[in-house]
CSV table of C-alpha atoms in Angstrom, one decimal:
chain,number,residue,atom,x,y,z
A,1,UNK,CA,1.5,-52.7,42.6
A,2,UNK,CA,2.2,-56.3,41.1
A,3,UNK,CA,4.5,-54.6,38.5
A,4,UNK,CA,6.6,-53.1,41.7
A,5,UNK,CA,6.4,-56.5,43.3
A,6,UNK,CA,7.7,-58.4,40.3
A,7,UNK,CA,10.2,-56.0,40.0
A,8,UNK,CA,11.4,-55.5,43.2
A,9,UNK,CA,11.5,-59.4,44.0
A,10,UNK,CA,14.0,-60.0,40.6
A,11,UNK,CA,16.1,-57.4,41.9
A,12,UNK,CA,16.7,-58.7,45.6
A,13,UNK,CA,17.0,-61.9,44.3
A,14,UNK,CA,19.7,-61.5,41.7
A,15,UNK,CA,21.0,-59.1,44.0
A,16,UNK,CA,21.9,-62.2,46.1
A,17,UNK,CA,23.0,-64.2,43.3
A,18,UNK,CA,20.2,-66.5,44.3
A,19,UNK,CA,18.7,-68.9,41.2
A,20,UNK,CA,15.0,-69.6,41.0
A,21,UNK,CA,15.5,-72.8,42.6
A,22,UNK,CA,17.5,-71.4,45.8
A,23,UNK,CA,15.0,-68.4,46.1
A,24,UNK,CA,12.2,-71.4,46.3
A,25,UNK,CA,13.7,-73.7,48.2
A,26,UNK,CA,14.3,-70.4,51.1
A,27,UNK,CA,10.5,-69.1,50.5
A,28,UNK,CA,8.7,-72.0,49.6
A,29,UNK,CA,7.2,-70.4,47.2
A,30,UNK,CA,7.6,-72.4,43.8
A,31,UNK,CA,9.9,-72.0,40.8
A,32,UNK,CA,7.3,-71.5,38.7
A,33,UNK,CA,5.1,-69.1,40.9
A,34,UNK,CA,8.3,-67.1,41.3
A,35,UNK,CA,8.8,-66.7,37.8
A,36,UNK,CA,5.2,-65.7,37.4
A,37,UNK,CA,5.3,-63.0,39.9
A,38,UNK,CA,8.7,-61.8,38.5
A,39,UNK,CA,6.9,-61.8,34.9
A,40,UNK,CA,3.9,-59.9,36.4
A,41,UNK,CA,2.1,-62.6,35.2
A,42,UNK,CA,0.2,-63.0,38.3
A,43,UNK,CA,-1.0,-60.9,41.8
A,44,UNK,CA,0.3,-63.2,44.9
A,45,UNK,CA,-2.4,-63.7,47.9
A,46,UNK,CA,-1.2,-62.2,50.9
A,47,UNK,CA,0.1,-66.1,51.8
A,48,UNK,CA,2.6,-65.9,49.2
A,49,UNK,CA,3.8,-62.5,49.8
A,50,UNK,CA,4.1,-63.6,53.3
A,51,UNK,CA,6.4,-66.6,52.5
A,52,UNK,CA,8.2,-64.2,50.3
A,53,UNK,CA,8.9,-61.9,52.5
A,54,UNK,CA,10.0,-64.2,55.5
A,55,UNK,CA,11.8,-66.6,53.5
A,56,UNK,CA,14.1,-63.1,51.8
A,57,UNK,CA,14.2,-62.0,55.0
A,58,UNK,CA,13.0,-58.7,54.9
A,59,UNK,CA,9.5,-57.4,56.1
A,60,UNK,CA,6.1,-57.3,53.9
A,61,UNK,CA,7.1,-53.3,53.5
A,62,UNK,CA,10.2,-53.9,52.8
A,63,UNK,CA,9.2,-55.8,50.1
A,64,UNK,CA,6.4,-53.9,48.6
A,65,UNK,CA,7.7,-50.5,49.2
A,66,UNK,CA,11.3,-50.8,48.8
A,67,UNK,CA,13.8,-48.9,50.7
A,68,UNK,CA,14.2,-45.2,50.6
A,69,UNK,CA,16.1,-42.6,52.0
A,70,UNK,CA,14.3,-40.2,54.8
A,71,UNK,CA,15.6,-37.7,57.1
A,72,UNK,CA,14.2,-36.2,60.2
A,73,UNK,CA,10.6,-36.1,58.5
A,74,UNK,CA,8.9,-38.2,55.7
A,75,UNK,CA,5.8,-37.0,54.8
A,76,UNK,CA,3.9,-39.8,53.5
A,77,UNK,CA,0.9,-38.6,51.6
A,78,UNK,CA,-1.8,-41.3,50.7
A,79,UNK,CA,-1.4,-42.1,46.7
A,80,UNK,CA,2.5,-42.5,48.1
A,81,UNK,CA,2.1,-44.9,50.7
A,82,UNK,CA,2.8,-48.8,49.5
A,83,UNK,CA,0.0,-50.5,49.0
A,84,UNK,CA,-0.7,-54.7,48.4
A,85,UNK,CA,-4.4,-55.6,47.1
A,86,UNK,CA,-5.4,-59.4,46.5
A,87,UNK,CA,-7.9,-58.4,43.5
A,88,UNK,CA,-10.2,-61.6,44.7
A,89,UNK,CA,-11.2,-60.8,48.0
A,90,UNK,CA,-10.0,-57.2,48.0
A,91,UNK,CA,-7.5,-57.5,51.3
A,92,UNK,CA,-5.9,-54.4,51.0
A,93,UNK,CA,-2.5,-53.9,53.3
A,94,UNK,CA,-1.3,-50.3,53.7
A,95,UNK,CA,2.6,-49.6,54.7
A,96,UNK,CA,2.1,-46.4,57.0
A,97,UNK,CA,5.9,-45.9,58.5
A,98,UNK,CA,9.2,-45.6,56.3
A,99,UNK,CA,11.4,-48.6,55.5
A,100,UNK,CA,14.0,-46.3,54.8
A,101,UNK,CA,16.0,-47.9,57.9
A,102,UNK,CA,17.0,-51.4,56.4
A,103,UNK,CA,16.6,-52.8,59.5
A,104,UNK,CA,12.5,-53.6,59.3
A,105,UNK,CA,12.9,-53.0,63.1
A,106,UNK,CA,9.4,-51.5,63.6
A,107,UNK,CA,6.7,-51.3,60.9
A,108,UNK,CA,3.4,-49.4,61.3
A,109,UNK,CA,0.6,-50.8,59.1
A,110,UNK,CA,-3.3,-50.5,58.1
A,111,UNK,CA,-5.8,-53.6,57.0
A,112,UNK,CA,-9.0,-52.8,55.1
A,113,UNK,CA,-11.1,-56.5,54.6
A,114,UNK,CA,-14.3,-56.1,53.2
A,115,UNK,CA,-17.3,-57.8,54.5
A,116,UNK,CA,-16.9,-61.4,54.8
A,117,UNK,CA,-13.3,-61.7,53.2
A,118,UNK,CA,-9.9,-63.1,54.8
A,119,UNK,CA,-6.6,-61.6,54.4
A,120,UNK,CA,-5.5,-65.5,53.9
A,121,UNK,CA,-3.0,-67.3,56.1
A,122,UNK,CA,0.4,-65.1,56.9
A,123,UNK,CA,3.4,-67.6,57.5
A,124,UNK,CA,4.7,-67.4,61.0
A,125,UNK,CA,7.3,-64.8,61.9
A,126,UNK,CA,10.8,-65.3,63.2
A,127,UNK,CA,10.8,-65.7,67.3
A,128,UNK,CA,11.4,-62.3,68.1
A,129,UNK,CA,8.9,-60.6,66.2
A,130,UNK,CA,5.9,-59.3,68.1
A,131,UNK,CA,2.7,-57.2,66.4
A,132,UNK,CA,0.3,-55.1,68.5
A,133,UNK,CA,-2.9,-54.9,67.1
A,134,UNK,CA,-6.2,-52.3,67.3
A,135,UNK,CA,-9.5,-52.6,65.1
A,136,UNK,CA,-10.5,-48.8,64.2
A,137,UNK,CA,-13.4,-50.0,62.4
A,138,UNK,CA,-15.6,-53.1,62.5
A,139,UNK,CA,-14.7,-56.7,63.8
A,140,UNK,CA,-11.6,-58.9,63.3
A,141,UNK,CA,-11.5,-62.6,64.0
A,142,UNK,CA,-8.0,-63.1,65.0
A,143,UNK,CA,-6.3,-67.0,63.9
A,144,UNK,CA,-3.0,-67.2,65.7
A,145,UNK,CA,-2.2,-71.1,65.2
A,146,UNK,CA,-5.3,-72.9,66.5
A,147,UNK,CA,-6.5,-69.9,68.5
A,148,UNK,CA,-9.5,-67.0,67.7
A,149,UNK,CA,-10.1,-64.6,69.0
A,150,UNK,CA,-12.8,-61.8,68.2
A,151,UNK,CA,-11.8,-58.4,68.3
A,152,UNK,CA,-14.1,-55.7,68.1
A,153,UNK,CA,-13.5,-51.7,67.0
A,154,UNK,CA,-10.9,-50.1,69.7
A,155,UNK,CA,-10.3,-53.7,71.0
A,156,UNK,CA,-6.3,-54.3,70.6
A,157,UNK,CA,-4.5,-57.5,71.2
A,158,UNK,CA,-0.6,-58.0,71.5
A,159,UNK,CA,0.8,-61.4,70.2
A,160,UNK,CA,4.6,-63.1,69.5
A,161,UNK,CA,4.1,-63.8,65.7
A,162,UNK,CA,5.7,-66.5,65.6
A,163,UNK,CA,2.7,-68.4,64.7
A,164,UNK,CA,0.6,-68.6,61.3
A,165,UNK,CA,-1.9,-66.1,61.6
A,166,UNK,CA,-4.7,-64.9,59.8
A,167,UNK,CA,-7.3,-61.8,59.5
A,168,UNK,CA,-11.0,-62.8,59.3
A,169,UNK,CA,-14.0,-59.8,59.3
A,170,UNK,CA,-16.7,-62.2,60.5
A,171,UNK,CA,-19.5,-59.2,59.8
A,172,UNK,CA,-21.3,-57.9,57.2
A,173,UNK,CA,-19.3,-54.2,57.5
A,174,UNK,CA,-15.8,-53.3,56.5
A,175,UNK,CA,-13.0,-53.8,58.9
A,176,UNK,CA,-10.5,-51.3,59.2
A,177,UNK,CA,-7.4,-52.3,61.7
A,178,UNK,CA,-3.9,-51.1,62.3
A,179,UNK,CA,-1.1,-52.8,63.5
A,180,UNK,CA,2.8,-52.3,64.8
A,181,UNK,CA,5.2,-54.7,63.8
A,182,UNK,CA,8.2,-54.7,66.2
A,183,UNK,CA,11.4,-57.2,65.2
A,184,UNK,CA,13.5,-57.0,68.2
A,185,UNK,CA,16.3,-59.1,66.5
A,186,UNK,CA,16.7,-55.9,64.0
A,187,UNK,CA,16.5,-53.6,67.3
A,188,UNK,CA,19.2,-55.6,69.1
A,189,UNK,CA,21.1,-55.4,65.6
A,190,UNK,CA,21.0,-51.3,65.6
A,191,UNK,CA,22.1,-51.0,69.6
């Protein structure tokens, strides 16, 4: 996937006619982290391809997975499906829906952390951006700002992302958990 990613960050950056610098100084991710990622030098943590995302303005799909084309169905078989995977703790974060839209107005996602491993801090989310959240397997320890919570299988929490948030599995088991993005700017944007 970090050939994809490198790839598909150069392009919607000098898509924008956006230097290094400015694509920085908008992500806060660094000139020469940027570079490296472009260069496939390096795998970002999910932290950076958190900032990356919200700082180009597009979703973690979006980014990932690109954007294609669908129609009334879009079959999307398992070795198809984007997938992100921070080799060091082995966070894996599964795109489920089609970003085919452009608008990143709701995005359908899985979580697989392993026993005793973080997903790592996610940057907060624009205002109107709201995730709903269900543990199919295991425990989650939910960080939204300076709150936990402790979420066990088919417990689900809603929450405004507009805070930093992080995914924690507390246990000795895998955690499995799905969530649904909703960015109700891009669905006020479509009406």
């Amino acid at each position: 996937m970090s050939q994809i990613l490198g790839t598909r960050v150069r392009q919607i950056r000098e898509g924008r006619r956006w230097s290094l610098r400015e694509t920085a100084d908008r992500t806060g991710v660094s000139k020469s982290m940027l570079s490296k990622i472009e260069r496939d030098a390096v795998s970002p943590t999910a932290t950076l391809l958190g900032r990356l995302a919200e700082g180009l303005g597009i979703s973690i799909s979006q980014l990932i997975g690109g954007e294609e084309p669908c129609g009334d169905v879009m079959f999307m078989p398992a070795r198809e499906q984007p997938v992100f995977r921070v080799p060091t703790t082995g966070f894996e974060r599964r795109s489920l829906s089609p970003v085919a839209h452009g608008n990143g107005s709701v995005d359908f996602v899985a979580n697989i952390l392993p026993p005793l491993q973080s997903s790592g801090t996610f940057p907060p989310h624009h205002d109107a951006v709201e995730e709903t959240l269900v543990v199919a397997v295991g425990r989650l320890r939910l960080h939204l700002g300076a709150a936990q919570y402790d979420i066990d299988t088919n417990d689900a929490i809603y929450y405004r992302a507009h805070l930093s948030h992080r995914f924690d599995n507390p246990s000795e088991s895998e955690t499995a958990l799905f969530y649904i993005m909703v960015n109700n700017a891009a669905v006020a944007d479509t009406s």
